[in-house]
PDB file of C-alpha atoms in Angstrom:
ATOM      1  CA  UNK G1372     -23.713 -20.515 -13.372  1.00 76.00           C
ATOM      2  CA  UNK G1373     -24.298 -20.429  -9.417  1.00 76.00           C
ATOM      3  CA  UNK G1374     -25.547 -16.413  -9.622  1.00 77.00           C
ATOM      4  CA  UNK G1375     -28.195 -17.518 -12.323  1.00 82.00           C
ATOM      5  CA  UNK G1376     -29.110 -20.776 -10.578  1.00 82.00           C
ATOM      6  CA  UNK G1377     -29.790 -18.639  -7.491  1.00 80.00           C
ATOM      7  CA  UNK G1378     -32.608 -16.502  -9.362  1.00 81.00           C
ATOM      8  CA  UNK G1379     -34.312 -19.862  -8.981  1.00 86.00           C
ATOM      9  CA  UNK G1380     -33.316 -21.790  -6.309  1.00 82.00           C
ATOM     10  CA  UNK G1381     -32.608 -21.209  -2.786  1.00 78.00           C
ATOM     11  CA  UNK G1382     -29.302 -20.361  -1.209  1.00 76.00           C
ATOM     12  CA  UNK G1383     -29.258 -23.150   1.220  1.00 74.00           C
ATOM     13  CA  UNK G1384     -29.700 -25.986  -2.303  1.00 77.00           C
ATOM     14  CA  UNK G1385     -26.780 -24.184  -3.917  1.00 79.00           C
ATOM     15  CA  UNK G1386     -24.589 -24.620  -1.690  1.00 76.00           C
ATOM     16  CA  UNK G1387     -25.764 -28.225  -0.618  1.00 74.00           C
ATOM     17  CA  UNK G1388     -25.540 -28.581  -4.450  1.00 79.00           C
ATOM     18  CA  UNK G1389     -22.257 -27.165  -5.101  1.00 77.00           C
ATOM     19  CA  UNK G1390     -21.139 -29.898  -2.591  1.00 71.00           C
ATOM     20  CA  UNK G1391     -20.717 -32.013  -5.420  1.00 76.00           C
ATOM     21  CA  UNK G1392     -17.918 -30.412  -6.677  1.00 76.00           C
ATOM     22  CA  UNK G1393     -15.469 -32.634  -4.556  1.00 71.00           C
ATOM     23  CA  UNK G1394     -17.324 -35.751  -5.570  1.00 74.00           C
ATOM     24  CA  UNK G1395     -16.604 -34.965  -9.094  1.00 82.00           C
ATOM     25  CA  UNK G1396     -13.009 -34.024  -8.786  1.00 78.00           C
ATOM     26  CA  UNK G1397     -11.728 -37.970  -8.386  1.00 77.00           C
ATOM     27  CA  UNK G1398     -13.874 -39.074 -11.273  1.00 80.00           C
ATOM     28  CA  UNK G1399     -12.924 -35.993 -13.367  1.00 85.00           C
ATOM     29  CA  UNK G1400      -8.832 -37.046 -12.124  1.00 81.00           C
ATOM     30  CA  UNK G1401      -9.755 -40.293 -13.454  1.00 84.00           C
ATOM     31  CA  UNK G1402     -11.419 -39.452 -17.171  1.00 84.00           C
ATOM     32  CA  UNK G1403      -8.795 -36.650 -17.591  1.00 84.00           C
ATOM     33  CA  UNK G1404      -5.256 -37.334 -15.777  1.00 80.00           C
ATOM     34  CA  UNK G1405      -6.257 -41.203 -15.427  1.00 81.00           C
ATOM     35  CA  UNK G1406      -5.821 -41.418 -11.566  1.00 77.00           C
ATOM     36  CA  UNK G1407      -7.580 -44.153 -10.062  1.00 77.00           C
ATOM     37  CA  UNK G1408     -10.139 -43.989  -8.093  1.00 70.00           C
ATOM     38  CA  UNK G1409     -10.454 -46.157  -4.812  1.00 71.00           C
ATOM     39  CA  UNK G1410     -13.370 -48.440  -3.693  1.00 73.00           C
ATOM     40  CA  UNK G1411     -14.171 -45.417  -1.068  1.00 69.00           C
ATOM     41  CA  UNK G1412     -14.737 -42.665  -3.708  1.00 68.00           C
ATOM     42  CA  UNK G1413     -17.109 -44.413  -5.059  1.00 73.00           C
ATOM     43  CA  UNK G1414     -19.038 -45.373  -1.692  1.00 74.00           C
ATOM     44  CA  UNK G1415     -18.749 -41.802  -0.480  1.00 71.00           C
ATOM     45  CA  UNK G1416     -20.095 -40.388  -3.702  1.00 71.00           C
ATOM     46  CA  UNK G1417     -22.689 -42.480  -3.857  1.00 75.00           C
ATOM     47  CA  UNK G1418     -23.897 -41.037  -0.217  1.00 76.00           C
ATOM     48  CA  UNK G1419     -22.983 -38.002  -0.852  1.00 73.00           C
ATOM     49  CA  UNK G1420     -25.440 -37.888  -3.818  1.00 73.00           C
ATOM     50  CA  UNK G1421     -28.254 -39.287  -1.229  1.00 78.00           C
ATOM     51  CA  UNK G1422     -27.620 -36.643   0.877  1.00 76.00           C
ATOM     52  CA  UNK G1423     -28.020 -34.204  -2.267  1.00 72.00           C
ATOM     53  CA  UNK G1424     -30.947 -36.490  -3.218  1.00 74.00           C
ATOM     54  CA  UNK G1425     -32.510 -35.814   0.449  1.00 77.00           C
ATOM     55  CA  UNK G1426     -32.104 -32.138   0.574  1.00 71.00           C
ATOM     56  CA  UNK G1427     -33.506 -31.930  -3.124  1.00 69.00           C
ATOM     57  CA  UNK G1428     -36.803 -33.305  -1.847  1.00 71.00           C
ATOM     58  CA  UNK G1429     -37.448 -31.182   1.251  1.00 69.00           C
ATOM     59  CA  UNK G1430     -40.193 -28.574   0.480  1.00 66.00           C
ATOM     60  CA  UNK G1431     -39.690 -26.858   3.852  1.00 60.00           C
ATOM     61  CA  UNK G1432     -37.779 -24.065   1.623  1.00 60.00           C
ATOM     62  CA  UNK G1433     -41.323 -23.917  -0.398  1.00 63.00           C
ATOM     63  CA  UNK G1434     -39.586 -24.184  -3.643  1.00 68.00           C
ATOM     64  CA  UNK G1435     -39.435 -27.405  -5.670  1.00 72.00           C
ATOM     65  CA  UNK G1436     -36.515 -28.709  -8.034  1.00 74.00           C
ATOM     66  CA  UNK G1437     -36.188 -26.385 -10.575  1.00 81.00           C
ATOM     67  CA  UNK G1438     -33.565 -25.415 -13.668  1.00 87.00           C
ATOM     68  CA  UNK G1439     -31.765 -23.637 -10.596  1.00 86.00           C
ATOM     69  CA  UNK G1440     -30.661 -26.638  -8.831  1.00 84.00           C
ATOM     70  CA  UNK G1441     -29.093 -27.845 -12.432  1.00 87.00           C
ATOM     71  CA  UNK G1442     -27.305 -24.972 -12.592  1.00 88.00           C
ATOM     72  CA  UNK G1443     -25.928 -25.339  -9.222  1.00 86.00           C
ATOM     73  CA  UNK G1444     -24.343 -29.098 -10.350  1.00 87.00           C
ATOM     74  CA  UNK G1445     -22.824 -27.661 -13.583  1.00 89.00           C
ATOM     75  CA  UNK G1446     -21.184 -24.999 -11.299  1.00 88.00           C
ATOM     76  CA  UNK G1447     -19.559 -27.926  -9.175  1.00 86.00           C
ATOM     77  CA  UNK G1448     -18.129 -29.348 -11.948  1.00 88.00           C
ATOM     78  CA  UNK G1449     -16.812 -26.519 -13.431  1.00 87.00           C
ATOM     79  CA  UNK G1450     -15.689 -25.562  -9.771  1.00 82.00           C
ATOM     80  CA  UNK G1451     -13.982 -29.506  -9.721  1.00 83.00           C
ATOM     81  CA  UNK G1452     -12.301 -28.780 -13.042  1.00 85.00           C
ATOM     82  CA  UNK G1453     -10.820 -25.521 -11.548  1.00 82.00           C
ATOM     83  CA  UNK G1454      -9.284 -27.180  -8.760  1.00 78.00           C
ATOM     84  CA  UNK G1455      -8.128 -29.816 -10.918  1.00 80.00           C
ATOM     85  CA  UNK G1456      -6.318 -27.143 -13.080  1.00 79.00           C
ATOM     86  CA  UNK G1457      -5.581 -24.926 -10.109  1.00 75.00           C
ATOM     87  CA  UNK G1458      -3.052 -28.099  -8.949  1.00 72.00           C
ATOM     88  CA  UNK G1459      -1.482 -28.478 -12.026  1.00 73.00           C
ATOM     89  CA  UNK G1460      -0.249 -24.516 -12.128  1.00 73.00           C
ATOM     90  CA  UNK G1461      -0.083 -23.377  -8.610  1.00 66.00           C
ATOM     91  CA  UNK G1462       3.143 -24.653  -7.719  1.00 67.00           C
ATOM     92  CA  UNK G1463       5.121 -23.431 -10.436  1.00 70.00           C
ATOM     93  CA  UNK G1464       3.315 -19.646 -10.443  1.00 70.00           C
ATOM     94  CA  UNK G1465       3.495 -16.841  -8.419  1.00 73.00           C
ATOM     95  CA  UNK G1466      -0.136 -16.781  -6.532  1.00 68.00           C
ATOM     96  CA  UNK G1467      -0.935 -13.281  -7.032  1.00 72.00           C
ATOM     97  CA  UNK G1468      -0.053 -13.248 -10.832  1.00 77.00           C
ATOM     98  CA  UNK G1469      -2.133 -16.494 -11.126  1.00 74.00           C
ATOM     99  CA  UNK G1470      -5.149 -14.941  -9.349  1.00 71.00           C
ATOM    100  CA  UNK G1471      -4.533 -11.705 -11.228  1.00 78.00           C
ATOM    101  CA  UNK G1472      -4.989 -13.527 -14.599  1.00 81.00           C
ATOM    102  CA  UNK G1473      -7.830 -15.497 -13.151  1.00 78.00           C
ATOM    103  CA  UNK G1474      -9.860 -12.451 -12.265  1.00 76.00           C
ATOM    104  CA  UNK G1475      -9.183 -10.674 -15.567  1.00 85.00           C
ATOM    105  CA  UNK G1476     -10.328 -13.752 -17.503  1.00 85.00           C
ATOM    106  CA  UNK G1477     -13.605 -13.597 -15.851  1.00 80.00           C
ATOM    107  CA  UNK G1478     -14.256  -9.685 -16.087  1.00 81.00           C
ATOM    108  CA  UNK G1479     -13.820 -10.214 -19.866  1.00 86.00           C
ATOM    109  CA  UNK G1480     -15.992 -13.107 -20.042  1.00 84.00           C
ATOM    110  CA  UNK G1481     -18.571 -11.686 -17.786  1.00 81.00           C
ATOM    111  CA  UNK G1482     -18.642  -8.287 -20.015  1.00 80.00           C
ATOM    112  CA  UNK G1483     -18.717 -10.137 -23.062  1.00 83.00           C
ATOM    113  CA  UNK G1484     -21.681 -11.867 -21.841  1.00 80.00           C
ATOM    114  CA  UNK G1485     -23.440  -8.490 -20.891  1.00 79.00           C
ATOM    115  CA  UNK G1486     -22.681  -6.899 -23.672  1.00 79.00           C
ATOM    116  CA  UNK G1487     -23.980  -9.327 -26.075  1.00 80.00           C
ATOM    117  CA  UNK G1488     -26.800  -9.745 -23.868  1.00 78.00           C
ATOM    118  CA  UNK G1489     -27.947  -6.347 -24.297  1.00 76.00           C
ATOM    119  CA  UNK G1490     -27.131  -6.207 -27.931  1.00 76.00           C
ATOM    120  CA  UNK G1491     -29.522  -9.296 -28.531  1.00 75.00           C
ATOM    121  CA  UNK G1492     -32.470  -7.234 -26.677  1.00 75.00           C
ATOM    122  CA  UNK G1493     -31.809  -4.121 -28.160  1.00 71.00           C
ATOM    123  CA  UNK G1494     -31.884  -5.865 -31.949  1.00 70.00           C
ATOM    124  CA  UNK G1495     -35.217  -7.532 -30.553  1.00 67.00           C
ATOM    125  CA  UNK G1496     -36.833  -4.423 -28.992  1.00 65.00           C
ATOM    126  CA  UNK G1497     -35.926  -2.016 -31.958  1.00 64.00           C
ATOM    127  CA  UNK G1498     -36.300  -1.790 -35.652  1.00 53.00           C
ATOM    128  CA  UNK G1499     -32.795  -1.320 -37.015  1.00 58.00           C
ATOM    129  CA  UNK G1500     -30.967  -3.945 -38.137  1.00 62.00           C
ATOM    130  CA  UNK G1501     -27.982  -2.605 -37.519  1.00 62.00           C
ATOM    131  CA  UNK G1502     -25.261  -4.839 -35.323  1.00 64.00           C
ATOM    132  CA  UNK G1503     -22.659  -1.808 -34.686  1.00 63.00           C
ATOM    133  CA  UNK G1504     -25.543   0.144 -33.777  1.00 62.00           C
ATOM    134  CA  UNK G1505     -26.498  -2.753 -31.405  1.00 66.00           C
ATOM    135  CA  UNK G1506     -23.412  -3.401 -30.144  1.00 67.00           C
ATOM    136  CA  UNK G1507     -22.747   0.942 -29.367  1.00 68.00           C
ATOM    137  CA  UNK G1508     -25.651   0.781 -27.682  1.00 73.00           C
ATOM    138  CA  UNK G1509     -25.476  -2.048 -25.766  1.00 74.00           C
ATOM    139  CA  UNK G1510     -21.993  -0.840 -24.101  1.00 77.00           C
ATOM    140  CA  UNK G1511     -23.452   2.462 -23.224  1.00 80.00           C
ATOM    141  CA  UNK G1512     -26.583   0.263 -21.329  1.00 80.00           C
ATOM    142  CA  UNK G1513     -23.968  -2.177 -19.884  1.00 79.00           C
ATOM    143  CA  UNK G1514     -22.054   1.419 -18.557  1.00 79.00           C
ATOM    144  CA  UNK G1515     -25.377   2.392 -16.940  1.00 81.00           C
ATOM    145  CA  UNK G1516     -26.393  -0.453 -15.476  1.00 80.00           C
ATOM    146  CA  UNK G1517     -22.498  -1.124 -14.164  1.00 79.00           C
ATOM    147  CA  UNK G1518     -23.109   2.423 -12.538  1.00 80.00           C
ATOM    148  CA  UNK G1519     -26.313   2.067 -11.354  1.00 80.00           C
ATOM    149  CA  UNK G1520     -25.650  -1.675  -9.215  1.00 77.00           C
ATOM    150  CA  UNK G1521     -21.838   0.629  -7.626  1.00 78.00           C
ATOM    151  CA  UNK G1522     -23.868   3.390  -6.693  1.00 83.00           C
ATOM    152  CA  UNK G1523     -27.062   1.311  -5.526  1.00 81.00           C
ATOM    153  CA  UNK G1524     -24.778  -1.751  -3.777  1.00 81.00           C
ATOM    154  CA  UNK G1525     -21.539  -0.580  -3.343  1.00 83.00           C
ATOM    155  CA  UNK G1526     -21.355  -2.401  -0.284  1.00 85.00           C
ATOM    156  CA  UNK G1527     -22.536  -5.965  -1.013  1.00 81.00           C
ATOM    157  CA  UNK G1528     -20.808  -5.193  -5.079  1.00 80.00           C
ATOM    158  CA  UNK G1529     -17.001  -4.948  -2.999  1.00 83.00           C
ATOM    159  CA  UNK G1530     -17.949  -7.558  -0.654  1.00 83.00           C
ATOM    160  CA  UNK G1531     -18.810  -9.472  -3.674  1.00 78.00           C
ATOM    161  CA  UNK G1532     -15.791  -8.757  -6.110  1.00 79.00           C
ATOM    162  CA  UNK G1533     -12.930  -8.553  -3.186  1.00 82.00           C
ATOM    163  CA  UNK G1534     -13.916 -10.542  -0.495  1.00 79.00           C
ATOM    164  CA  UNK G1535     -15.951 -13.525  -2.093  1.00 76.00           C
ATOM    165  CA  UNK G1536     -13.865 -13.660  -5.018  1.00 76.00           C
ATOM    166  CA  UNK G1537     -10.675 -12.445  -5.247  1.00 78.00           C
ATOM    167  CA  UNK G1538      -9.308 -12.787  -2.321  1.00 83.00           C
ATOM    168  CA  UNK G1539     -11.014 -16.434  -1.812  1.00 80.00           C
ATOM    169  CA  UNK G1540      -9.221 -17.197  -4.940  1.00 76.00           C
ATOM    170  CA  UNK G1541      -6.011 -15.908  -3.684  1.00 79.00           C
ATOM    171  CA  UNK G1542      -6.047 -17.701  -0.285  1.00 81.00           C
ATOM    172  CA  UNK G1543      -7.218 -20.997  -2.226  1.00 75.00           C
ATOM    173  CA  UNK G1544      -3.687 -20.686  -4.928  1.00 76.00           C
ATOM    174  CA  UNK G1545      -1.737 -20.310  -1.536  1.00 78.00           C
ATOM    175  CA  UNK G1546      -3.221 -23.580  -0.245  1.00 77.00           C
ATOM    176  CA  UNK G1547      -2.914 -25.289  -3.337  1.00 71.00           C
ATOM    177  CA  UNK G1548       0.594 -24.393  -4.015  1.00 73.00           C
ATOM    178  CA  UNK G1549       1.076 -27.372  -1.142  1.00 72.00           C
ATOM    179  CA  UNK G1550      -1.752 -29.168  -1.220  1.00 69.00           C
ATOM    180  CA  UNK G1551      -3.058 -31.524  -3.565  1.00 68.00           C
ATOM    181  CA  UNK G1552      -6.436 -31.677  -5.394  1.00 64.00           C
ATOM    182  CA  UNK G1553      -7.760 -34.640  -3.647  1.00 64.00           C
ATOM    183  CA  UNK G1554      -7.216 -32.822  -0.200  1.00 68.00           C
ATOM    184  CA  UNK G1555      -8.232 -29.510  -1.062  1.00 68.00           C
ATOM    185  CA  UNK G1556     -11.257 -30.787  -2.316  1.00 65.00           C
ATOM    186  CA  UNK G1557     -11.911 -32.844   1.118  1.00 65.00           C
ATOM    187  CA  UNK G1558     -11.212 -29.194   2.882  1.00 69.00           C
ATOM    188  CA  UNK G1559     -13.932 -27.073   0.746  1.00 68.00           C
ATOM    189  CA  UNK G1560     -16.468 -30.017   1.241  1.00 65.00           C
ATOM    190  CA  UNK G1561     -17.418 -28.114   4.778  1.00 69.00           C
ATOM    191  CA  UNK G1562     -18.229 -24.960   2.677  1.00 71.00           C
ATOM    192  CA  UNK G1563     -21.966 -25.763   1.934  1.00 69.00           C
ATOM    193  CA  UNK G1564     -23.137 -26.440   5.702  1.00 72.00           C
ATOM    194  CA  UNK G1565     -21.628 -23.090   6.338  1.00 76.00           C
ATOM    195  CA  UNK G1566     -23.556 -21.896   3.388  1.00 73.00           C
ATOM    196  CA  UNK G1567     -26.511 -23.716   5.212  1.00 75.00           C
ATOM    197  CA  UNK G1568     -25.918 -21.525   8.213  1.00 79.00           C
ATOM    198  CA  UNK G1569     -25.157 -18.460   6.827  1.00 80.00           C
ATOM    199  CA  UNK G1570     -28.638 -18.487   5.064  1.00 76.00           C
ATOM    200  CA  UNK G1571     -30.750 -19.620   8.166  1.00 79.00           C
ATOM    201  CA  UNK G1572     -29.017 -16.555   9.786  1.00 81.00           C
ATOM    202  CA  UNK G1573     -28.995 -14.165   7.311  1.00 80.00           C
ATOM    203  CA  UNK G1574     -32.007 -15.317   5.071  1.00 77.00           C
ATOM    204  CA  UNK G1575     -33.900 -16.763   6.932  1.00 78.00           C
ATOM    205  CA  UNK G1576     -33.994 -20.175   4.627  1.00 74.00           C
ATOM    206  CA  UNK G1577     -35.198 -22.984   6.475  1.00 76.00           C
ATOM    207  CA  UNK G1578     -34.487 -26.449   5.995  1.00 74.00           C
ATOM    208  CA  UNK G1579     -37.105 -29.123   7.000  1.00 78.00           C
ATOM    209  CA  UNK G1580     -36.743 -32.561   8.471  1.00 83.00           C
ATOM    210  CA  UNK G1581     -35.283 -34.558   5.138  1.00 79.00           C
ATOM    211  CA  UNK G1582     -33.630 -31.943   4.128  1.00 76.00           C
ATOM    212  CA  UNK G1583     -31.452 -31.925   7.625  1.00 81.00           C
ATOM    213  CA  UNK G1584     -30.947 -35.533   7.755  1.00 84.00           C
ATOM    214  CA  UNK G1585     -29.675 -34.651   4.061  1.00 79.00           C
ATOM    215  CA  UNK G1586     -27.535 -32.613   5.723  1.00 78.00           C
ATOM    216  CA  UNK G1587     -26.317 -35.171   8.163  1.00 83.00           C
ATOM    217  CA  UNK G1588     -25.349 -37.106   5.698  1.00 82.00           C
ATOM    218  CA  UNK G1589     -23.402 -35.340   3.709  1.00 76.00           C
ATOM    219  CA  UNK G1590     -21.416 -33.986   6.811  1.00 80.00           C
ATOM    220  CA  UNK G1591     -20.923 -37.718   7.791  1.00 82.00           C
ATOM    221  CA  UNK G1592     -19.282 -38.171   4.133  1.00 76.00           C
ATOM    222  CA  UNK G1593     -17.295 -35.054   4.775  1.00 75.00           C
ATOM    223  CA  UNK G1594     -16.082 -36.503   7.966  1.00 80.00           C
ATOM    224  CA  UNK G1595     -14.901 -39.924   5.964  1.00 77.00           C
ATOM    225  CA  UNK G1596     -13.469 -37.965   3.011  1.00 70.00           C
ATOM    226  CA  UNK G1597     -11.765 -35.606   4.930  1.00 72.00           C
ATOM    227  CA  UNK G1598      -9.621 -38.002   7.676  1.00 76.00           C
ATOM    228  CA  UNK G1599      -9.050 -39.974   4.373  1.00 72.00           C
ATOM    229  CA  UNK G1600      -7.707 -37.958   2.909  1.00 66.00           C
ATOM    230  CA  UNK G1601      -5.813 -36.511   6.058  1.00 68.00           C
ATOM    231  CA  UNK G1602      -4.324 -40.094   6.376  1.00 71.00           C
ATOM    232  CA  UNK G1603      -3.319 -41.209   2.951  1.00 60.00           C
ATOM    233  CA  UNK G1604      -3.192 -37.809   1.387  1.00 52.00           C
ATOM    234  CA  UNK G1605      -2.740 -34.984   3.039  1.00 46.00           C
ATOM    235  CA  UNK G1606       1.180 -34.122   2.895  1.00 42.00           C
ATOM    236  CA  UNK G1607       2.397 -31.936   0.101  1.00 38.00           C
ATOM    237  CA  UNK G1608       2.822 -33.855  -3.555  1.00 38.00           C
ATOM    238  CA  UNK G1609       3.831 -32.806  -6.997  1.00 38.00           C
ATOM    239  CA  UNK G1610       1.264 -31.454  -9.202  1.00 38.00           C
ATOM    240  CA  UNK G1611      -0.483 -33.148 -12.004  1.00 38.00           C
ATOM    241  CA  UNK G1612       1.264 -32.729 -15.335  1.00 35.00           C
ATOM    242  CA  UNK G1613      -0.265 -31.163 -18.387  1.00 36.00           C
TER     243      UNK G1613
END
């Protein structure tokens, strides 16, 4: 969801948008587990979507809200859901064997996805009507084009794959294995401002006025959530059941 969103939006939005991830993990606890969810949440969500709000209407960036920026929030809730889940099953599993199956999960997904996706365009691009001819050829293009992006980006396609994602998710089953939802979720709420950063150095993405005092804002909420959570949540606890 975020690597489509970001063929439309800017890097700087996603991550601002991703933010939202550890607004919706309380409210998700509460709909799902049925943990309550204190006078505060609510308050700090409520800014923290102003904030969103704020950086959502700066045009510095020269790109205006777009189907991008919707990916982006269904990516935070999936990411909230994950972290959710994550508590539930880190502290009875071995973190390597955890990540392991996490990782495989998603390379089947993703080249289910690109499989069928090239089977669709070959069926519309050719005359046969064949679906094991589609399907053949569409693993031979998905081959190609896997070989093409190692041998054209090895570089960024390893810094991708291991550093961004596997070990990330490694590290993040360590924490968890100690650390509950609620807190984790207070800790990754800094990620976005670095993601901010990272693109204003690397990217050059620019953020104007609004879209900074968007960004004040939200770090003010991360401030709140965070000692909050430091003060009435932050030693280990038992994982959610089910």
């Amino acid at each position: 969801l975020q690597a489509v969103g970001l063929l439309f939006t800017t890097a700087q939005r996603s991550c601002l948008l991703l933010y939202l991830n550890v607004k919706f993990v309380p409210f998700f606890a509460l709909v799902f587990f049925g943990r309550p969810v204190a006078l505060s949440a609510w308050l700090s969500a409520a800014a923290a979507l102003l904030g969103t709000g704020l950086v959502l209407g700066d045009r510095a960036g020269g790109v205006p809200p777009n189907i991008g920026d919707a990916l982006s929030v269904a990516a935070a809730a999936a990411s909230a859901m994950f972290i959710l889940r994550l508590e539930t099953f880190a502290g009875g599993t071995e973190a390597k064997a955890l990540n392991a199956v996490s990782q495989l999960i998603v390379f089947l997904l993703s080249m289910a996805w690109a499989i069928g996706d090239a089977a669709v365009c070959r069926t519309l691009a050719s005359a046969p009507n064949d679906p094991l001819w589609a399907v053949g050829g569409a693993v031979t293009d998905v081959q190609a084009r896997m070989v093409d992006l190692l041998w054209e980006h090895l570089p960024a396609s390893l810094f991708l794959g291991v550093a961004t994602s596997a070990l990330t998710n490694w590290l993040q089953t360590l924490g968890q294995q100690s650390v509950s939802a609620t807190m984790a979720s207070a800790i990754y709420a800094l990620d976005p401002l670095w993601g901010c950063v990272f693109a204003y150095l690397w990217l050059d993405e620019v953020l104007g006025p609004v879209g900074l005092l968007g960004c004040a804002v939200l770090l003010a909420v991360w401030l709140y959530q965070f000692l909050t959570a430091l003060s009435v949540g932050g030693s280990p606890v038992e994982p959610l059941a089910g």
